[in-house]
mmCIF file of C-alpha atoms in Angstrom:
data_model
loop_
_atom_site.group_PDB
_atom_site.id
_atom_site.type_symbol
_atom_site.label_atom_id
_atom_site.label_comp_id
_atom_site.label_asym_id
_atom_site.label_seq_id
_atom_site.Cartn_x
_atom_site.Cartn_y
_atom_site.Cartn_z
ATOM 1 C CA MET A 890 33.395 88.468 129.044
ATOM 2 C CA ALA A 891 33.988 91.360 131.455
ATOM 3 C CA ARG A 892 35.536 89.008 134.025
ATOM 4 C CA ARG A 893 37.846 87.600 131.364
ATOM 5 C CA PHE A 894 39.410 90.995 130.661
ATOM 6 C CA ALA A 895 39.341 92.201 134.275
ATOM 7 C CA PRO A 896 43.015 91.279 134.937
ATOM 8 C CA TYR A 897 44.171 93.300 131.917
ATOM 9 C CA ALA A 898 42.071 96.293 132.970
ATOM 10 C CA ALA A 899 43.503 96.098 136.487
ATOM 11 C CA VAL A 900 47.084 96.121 135.180
ATOM 12 C CA LEU A 901 46.406 99.070 132.875
ATOM 13 C CA SER A 902 44.722 100.989 135.678
ATOM 14 C CA SER A 903 47.715 100.465 137.948
ATOM 15 C CA ARG A 904 50.120 101.651 135.230
ATOM 16 C CA ILE A 905 48.078 104.809 134.653
ATOM 17 C CA ARG A 906 47.987 105.580 138.383
ATOM 18 C CA ALA A 907 51.729 104.985 138.640
ATOM 19 C CA GLN A 908 52.503 107.459 135.838
ATOM 20 C CA ARG A 909 50.322 110.136 137.393
ATOM 21 C CA SER A 910 51.721 109.689 140.892
ATOM 22 C CA TYR A 911 54.865 111.709 140.175
ATOM 23 C CA ARG A 912 53.347 114.836 138.720
ATOM 24 C CA LEU A 913 56.538 116.741 137.909
ATOM 25 C CA SER A 914 58.021 113.757 136.104
ATOM 26 C CA PHE A 915 54.742 113.161 134.270
ATOM 27 C CA ALA A 916 54.575 116.820 133.221
ATOM 28 C CA SER A 917 58.144 116.748 131.921
ATOM 29 C CA ASP A 918 57.401 113.575 129.941
ATOM 30 C CA LEU A 919 54.329 115.229 128.434
ATOM 31 C CA MET A 920 56.364 118.293 127.497
ATOM 32 C CA GLY A 921 59.040 116.150 125.863
ATOM 33 C CA ALA A 922 56.476 114.274 123.781
ATOM 34 C CA LEU A 923 54.818 117.559 122.857
ATOM 35 C CA LEU A 924 58.137 118.957 121.626
ATOM 36 C CA VAL A 925 58.716 115.844 119.519
ATOM 37 C CA GLY A 926 55.342 116.341 117.838
ATOM 38 C CA LEU A 927 56.004 120.038 117.247
ATOM 39 C CA ILE A 928 59.453 119.376 115.780
ATOM 40 C CA GLU A 929 58.052 116.779 113.391
ATOM 41 C CA PHE A 930 55.410 119.250 112.263
ATOM 42 C CA ALA A 931 58.044 121.981 111.912
ATOM 43 C CA GLU A 932 59.961 119.771 109.471
ATOM 44 C CA VAL A 933 56.896 119.491 107.242
ATOM 45 C CA TRP A 934 56.212 123.224 107.534
ATOM 46 C CA VAL A 935 59.774 124.148 106.526
ATOM 47 C CA ILE A 936 59.771 121.773 103.546
ATOM 48 C CA PHE A 937 56.475 122.983 102.104
ATOM 49 C CA HIS A 938 57.145 126.624 102.985
ATOM 50 C CA ASN A 939 60.132 126.478 100.649
ATOM 51 C CA ALA A 940 59.007 123.950 98.024
ATOM 52 C CA ARG A 941 55.394 125.225 97.856
ATOM 53 C CA VAL A 942 54.296 122.067 95.984
ATOM 54 C CA LEU A 943 55.835 118.639 96.507
ATOM 55 C CA GLY A 944 54.585 115.469 94.901
ATOM 56 C CA GLY A 945 51.450 117.250 93.715
ATOM 57 C CA LEU A 946 50.528 118.427 97.234
ATOM 58 C CA ASP A 947 50.630 121.962 98.582
ATOM 59 C CA LEU A 948 50.981 123.015 102.216
ATOM 60 C CA ASN A 949 47.267 122.668 102.985
ATOM 61 C CA ALA A 950 47.208 119.131 101.602
ATOM 62 C CA ALA A 951 50.390 118.377 103.534
ATOM 63 C CA LEU A 952 48.631 119.396 106.754
ATOM 64 C CA LEU A 953 45.948 116.797 106.070
ATOM 65 C CA LEU A 954 48.569 114.199 105.168
ATOM 66 C CA PHE A 955 50.595 114.871 108.318
ATOM 67 C CA GLY A 956 47.518 114.974 110.541
ATOM 68 C CA LEU A 957 46.153 111.638 109.336
ATOM 69 C CA SER A 958 49.468 109.787 109.488
ATOM 70 C CA ASN A 959 50.688 111.155 112.815
ATOM 71 C CA THR A 960 47.342 110.836 114.576
ATOM 72 C CA SER A 961 47.190 107.154 113.660
ATOM 73 C CA PHE A 962 50.813 106.516 114.554
ATOM 74 C CA ALA A 963 50.718 108.435 117.843
ATOM 75 C CA LEU A 964 47.623 106.547 119.024
ATOM 76 C CA ALA A 965 49.206 103.253 117.949
ATOM 77 C CA GLN A 966 52.261 104.241 119.983
ATOM 78 C CA VAL A 967 50.085 104.728 123.058
ATOM 79 C CA LEU A 968 48.553 101.276 122.659
ATOM 80 C CA PHE A 969 51.449 99.249 121.240
ATOM 81 C CA GLY A 970 54.638 101.323 121.478
ATOM 82 C CA HIS A 971 55.832 99.687 124.698
ATOM 83 C CA LEU A 972 56.403 96.456 122.743
ATOM 84 C CA ASP A 973 59.754 98.114 121.939
ATOM 85 C CA LYS A 974 60.833 96.953 125.413
ATOM 86 C CA LEU A 975 60.600 93.281 124.448
ATOM 87 C CA PRO A 976 64.357 92.968 123.659
ATOM 88 C CA THR A 977 65.121 94.083 127.228
ATOM 89 C CA LEU A 978 62.662 91.554 128.658
ATOM 90 C CA ILE A 979 64.253 88.794 126.586
ATOM 91 C CA ARG A 980 67.802 89.796 127.467
ATOM 92 C CA LEU A 981 67.119 89.996 131.216
ATOM 93 C CA GLY A 982 65.038 86.828 131.225
ATOM 94 C CA THR A 983 62.043 88.583 132.761
ATOM 95 C CA LEU A 984 59.847 87.590 129.811
ATOM 96 C CA ASP A 985 59.653 84.094 131.323
ATOM 97 C CA ALA A 986 57.430 85.422 134.104
ATOM 98 C CA TYR A 987 54.758 86.262 131.528
ATOM 99 C CA TYR A 988 54.678 82.621 130.435
ATOM 100 C CA LEU A 989 53.662 81.582 133.936
ATOM 101 C CA ARG A 990 50.396 83.503 133.764
ATOM 102 C CA PRO A 991 47.292 81.874 132.257
ATOM 103 C CA GLN A 992 46.762 84.576 129.640
ATOM 104 C CA PRO A 993 47.993 84.948 126.035
ATOM 105 C CA LEU A 994 51.517 86.344 125.968
ATOM 106 C CA LEU A 995 50.854 89.018 123.328
ATOM 107 C CA LEU A 996 47.750 90.321 125.083
ATOM 108 C CA GLN A 997 49.671 90.471 128.362
ATOM 109 C CA LEU A 998 52.434 92.546 126.785
ATOM 110 C CA ILE A 999 50.030 94.904 125.014
ATOM 111 C CA THR A 1000 48.096 95.560 128.216
ATOM 112 C CA SER A 1001 51.155 95.651 130.473
ATOM 113 C CA GLU A 1002 51.579 99.383 130.028
ATOM 114 C CA VAL A 1003 50.075 102.462 128.442
ATOM 115 C CA SER A 1004 52.250 105.520 127.902
ATOM 116 C CA LEU A 1005 50.103 108.565 128.626
ATOM 117 C CA ARG A 1006 52.886 110.980 127.712
ATOM 118 C CA ARG A 1007 52.514 109.987 124.072
ATOM 119 C CA MET A 1008 49.046 111.507 124.101
ATOM 120 C CA ALA A 1009 50.773 114.907 123.837
ATOM 121 C CA ARG A 1010 52.192 113.913 120.449
ATOM 122 C CA ALA A 1011 48.753 112.705 119.408
ATOM 123 C CA ALA A 1012 47.291 116.072 120.460
ATOM 124 C CA VAL A 1013 49.652 117.902 118.091
ATOM 125 C CA ALA A 1014 48.650 115.580 115.250
ATOM 126 C CA VAL A 1015 44.929 116.056 115.946
ATOM 127 C CA VAL A 1016 45.306 119.855 115.871
ATOM 128 C CA VAL A 1017 47.176 119.673 112.553
ATOM 129 C CA LEU A 1018 44.520 117.304 111.185
ATOM 130 C CA ALA A 1019 41.802 119.779 112.153
ATOM 131 C CA LEU A 1020 43.714 122.569 110.369
ATOM 132 C CA GLY A 1021 44.057 120.388 107.300
ATOM 133 C CA LEU A 1022 40.345 119.656 107.217
ATOM 134 C CA VAL A 1023 39.474 123.349 107.608
ATOM 135 C CA ARG A 1024 42.000 124.847 105.196
ATOM 136 C CA ASN A 1025 41.375 122.462 102.306
ATOM 137 C CA ASP A 1026 38.446 122.829 99.929
ATOM 138 C CA ILE A 1027 36.728 119.527 100.729
ATOM 139 C CA ASP A 1028 33.420 118.510 99.206
ATOM 140 C CA TRP A 1029 31.897 117.265 102.446
ATOM 141 C CA ASP A 1030 29.456 114.377 102.274
ATOM 142 C CA ALA A 1031 28.822 111.094 104.064
ATOM 143 C CA GLY A 1032 31.492 109.376 101.988
ATOM 144 C CA VAL A 1033 34.218 111.787 103.087
ATOM 145 C CA VAL A 1034 33.250 111.442 106.751
ATOM 146 C CA ALA A 1035 33.212 107.659 106.413
ATOM 147 C CA LEU A 1036 36.614 107.652 104.701
ATOM 148 C CA ILE A 1037 38.210 109.830 107.400
ATOM 149 C CA THR A 1038 36.800 107.605 110.145
ATOM 150 C CA LEU A 1039 37.843 104.432 108.319
ATOM 151 C CA THR A 1040 41.334 105.835 107.729
ATOM 152 C CA LEU A 1041 41.944 106.714 111.376
ATOM 153 C CA VAL A 1042 40.636 103.405 112.748
ATOM 154 C CA THR A 1043 42.494 101.220 110.277
ATOM 155 C CA GLY A 1044 45.578 103.451 110.493
ATOM 156 C CA VAL A 1045 45.903 102.889 114.238
ATOM 157 C CA ALA A 1046 45.397 99.149 113.753
ATOM 158 C CA LEU A 1047 47.866 98.998 110.855
ATOM 159 C CA PHE A 1048 50.645 100.739 112.780
ATOM 160 C CA GLY A 1049 49.811 98.507 115.751
ATOM 161 C CA GLY A 1050 50.377 95.497 113.526
ATOM 162 C CA LEU A 1051 53.781 96.859 112.556
ATOM 163 C CA PHE A 1052 54.718 97.136 116.246
ATOM 164 C CA VAL A 1053 53.645 93.512 116.792
ATOM 165 C CA ALA A 1054 55.621 92.329 113.745
ATOM 166 C CA ALA A 1055 58.689 94.221 114.961
ATOM 167 C CA ALA A 1056 58.313 92.634 118.406
ATOM 168 C CA GLY A 1057 58.060 89.166 116.873
ATOM 169 C CA CYS A 1058 61.358 89.695 115.073
ATOM 170 C CA GLN A 1059 63.107 90.357 118.398
ATOM 171 C CA PHE A 1060 62.962 86.656 119.259
ATOM 172 C CA PHE A 1061 65.434 86.032 116.411
ATOM 173 C CA LEU A 1062 67.581 89.161 116.689
ATOM 174 C CA ILE A 1063 70.091 90.290 119.299
ATOM 175 C CA ASP A 1064 69.475 93.931 120.139
ATOM 176 C CA GLY A 1065 67.750 94.302 116.784
ATOM 177 C CA ALA A 1066 65.497 97.179 117.804
ATOM 178 C CA GLU A 1067 67.223 99.598 115.448
ATOM 179 C CA LEU A 1068 66.526 97.315 112.502
ATOM 180 C CA THR A 1069 62.857 96.821 113.305
ATOM 181 C CA ASN A 1070 62.419 100.527 114.105
ATOM 182 C CA SER A 1071 63.139 101.200 110.450
ATOM 183 C CA PHE A 1072 59.768 99.611 109.689
ATOM 184 C CA THR A 1073 57.798 101.142 112.577
ATOM 185 C CA TYR A 1074 59.157 104.651 113.057
ATOM 186 C CA GLY A 1075 60.532 104.669 109.507
ATOM 187 C CA GLY A 1076 57.104 103.642 108.286
ATOM 188 C CA SER A 1077 55.600 106.563 110.187
ATOM 189 C CA PHE A 1078 58.000 108.962 108.463
ATOM 190 C CA ALA A 1079 57.237 107.467 105.047
ATOM 191 C CA ALA A 1080 53.489 107.710 105.720
ATOM 192 C CA ALA A 1081 53.775 111.473 106.216
ATOM 193 C CA GLN A 1082 55.439 111.979 102.811
ATOM 194 C CA PRO A 1083 53.797 112.223 99.378
ATOM 195 C CA ALA A 1084 54.388 108.744 97.971
ATOM 196 C CA SER A 1085 54.535 110.166 94.440
ATOM 197 C CA VAL A 1086 58.063 111.469 95.136
ATOM 198 C CA PHE A 1087 59.354 107.947 95.823
ATOM 199 C CA PRO A 1088 60.974 105.837 93.100
ATOM 200 C CA THR A 1089 58.903 102.901 91.884
ATOM 201 C CA PRO A 1090 60.446 100.272 94.211
ATOM 202 C CA LEU A 1091 59.653 102.405 97.268
ATOM 203 C CA LYS A 1092 56.129 103.098 96.001
ATOM 204 C CA LEU A 1093 55.525 99.351 95.818
ATOM 205 C CA LEU A 1094 57.145 98.816 99.228
ATOM 206 C CA PHE A 1095 55.113 101.426 101.101
ATOM 207 C CA CYS A 1096 51.839 100.674 99.326
ATOM 208 C CA TYR A 1097 51.786 96.885 99.091
ATOM 209 C CA ALA A 1098 54.502 95.297 101.257
ATOM 210 C CA VAL A 1099 54.509 97.685 104.229
ATOM 211 C CA PRO A 1100 51.312 99.524 103.249
ATOM 212 C CA VAL A 1101 51.693 102.736 105.250
ATOM 213 C CA ALA A 1102 50.451 104.725 102.225
ATOM 214 C CA PHE A 1103 46.951 103.571 103.227
ATOM 215 C CA THR A 1104 47.191 105.446 106.542
ATOM 216 C CA ALA A 1105 47.354 108.950 105.048
ATOM 217 C CA TYR A 1106 48.593 109.473 101.487
ATOM 218 C CA LEU A 1107 45.916 107.577 99.580
ATOM 219 C CA PRO A 1108 43.092 108.901 101.812
ATOM 220 C CA THR A 1109 44.407 112.455 101.348
ATOM 221 C CA LEU A 1110 44.207 112.064 97.584
ATOM 222 C CA ALA A 1111 40.705 110.585 97.789
ATOM 223 C CA ILE A 1112 39.420 113.261 100.194
ATOM 224 C CA LEU A 1113 40.768 116.079 98.029
ATOM 225 C CA GLY A 1114 39.662 114.466 94.777
ATOM 226 C CA LEU A 1115 43.198 114.206 93.395
ATOM 227 C CA PRO A 1116 44.391 111.458 91.059
ATOM 228 C CA GLY A 1117 47.058 109.148 92.351
ATOM 229 C CA PRO A 1118 50.411 108.426 90.716
ATOM 230 C CA SER A 1119 51.014 105.364 88.599
ATOM 231 C CA LEU A 1120 50.593 102.026 90.392
ATOM 232 C CA ILE A 1121 48.745 103.569 93.371
ATOM 233 C CA PRO A 1122 45.440 105.180 92.306
ATOM 234 C CA SER A 1123 43.551 107.175 94.921
ATOM 235 C CA TRP A 1124 40.540 104.799 95.001
ATOM 236 C CA LEU A 1125 42.744 102.301 96.838
ATOM 237 C CA ALA A 1126 42.115 104.394 99.968
ATOM 238 C CA TRP A 1127 38.836 102.499 100.454
ATOM 239 C CA LEU A 1128 40.785 99.245 100.676
ATOM 240 C CA SER A 1129 42.637 100.249 103.841
ATOM 241 C CA PRO A 1130 40.896 97.479 105.876
ATOM 242 C CA LEU A 1131 42.459 94.919 103.526
ATOM 243 C CA ALA A 1132 45.882 96.508 104.036
ATOM 244 C CA MET A 1133 45.353 96.378 107.794
ATOM 245 C CA VAL A 1134 44.321 92.705 107.660
ATOM 246 C CA TRP A 1135 47.410 91.898 105.565
ATOM 247 C CA VAL A 1136 49.690 93.579 108.118
ATOM 248 C CA TRP A 1137 48.091 91.756 111.049
ATOM 249 C CA LEU A 1138 48.235 88.371 109.313
ATOM 250 C CA ALA A 1139 51.932 88.917 108.683
ATOM 251 C CA ALA A 1140 52.472 90.271 112.212
ATOM 252 C CA LEU A 1141 50.730 87.359 113.928
ATOM 253 C CA GLY A 1142 52.642 84.928 111.723
ATOM 254 C CA VAL A 1143 55.965 86.491 112.718
ATOM 255 C CA TRP A 1144 54.859 86.589 116.367
ATOM 256 C CA ARG A 1145 53.909 82.905 116.325
ATOM 257 C CA LEU A 1146 57.241 81.930 114.764
ATOM 258 C CA GLY A 1147 59.087 84.046 117.320
ATOM 259 C CA THR A 1148 57.338 82.626 120.374
ATOM 260 C CA ARG A 1149 57.818 79.065 119.125
ATOM 261 C CA HIS A 1150 61.506 79.824 118.578
ATOM 262 C CA TYR A 1151 61.956 81.262 122.087
ATOM 263 C CA GLN A 1152 63.310 78.748 124.607
ATOM 264 C CA GLY A 1153 63.612 80.918 127.715
ATOM 265 C CA GLY A 1154 66.115 83.302 129.215
ATOM 266 C CA GLY A 1155 68.416 80.500 130.324
ATOM 267 C CA GLY A 1156 68.866 82.017 133.789
#
């Protein structure tokens, strides 16, 4: 088993060494990602500093909501975010080189790069999550710990599935990254908002079709012992593995259709 994954580990190791070779550039990339995370948090702080309560959540609850959603998304970005480059590979015809290697195409692309700079954004989210856990009155027990762990693991996997689904769509679209980003990065934004403020169609979209509500909003309600709005009760937070499986089934289906549709760069 170890020998089977050795080529992927070697590629990842080389990418990590390459990013760290140019220290000034690496430091500037880290600082840029850190600023992005801080700006996103500042938006939440400004909104709840003025509104006080939004969608039944106060600032302390919003910290937990933001921390859960952004930690999951930032880590998914580190592992899967470079799939955004697939349209460039298709357009330049360089994707064909991946087909010549005796490994699965998707696994090659996932392990072809890891963006360490995005860890800075994840660090901001982890700090905010820690503040949210400290500042809220949480009735700590084994169930709460299990739910937090389950939420983070399935949240990373769920956002990863969205990146794979978005990549699969690129085989049918021409420079369609902006469209698919509405489901990946737009999904991340929606996950950090109280879903109770959405109209009913958006509640159904973000809970059942593109179920980003399972990455933060529903777990926040369950952890704090708050009731959920109509159509999305808080006990659904425990079903996040099912939401993750649904996303990956859809993502792998789209990916399979896309790769079967692809006929080469034509160069």
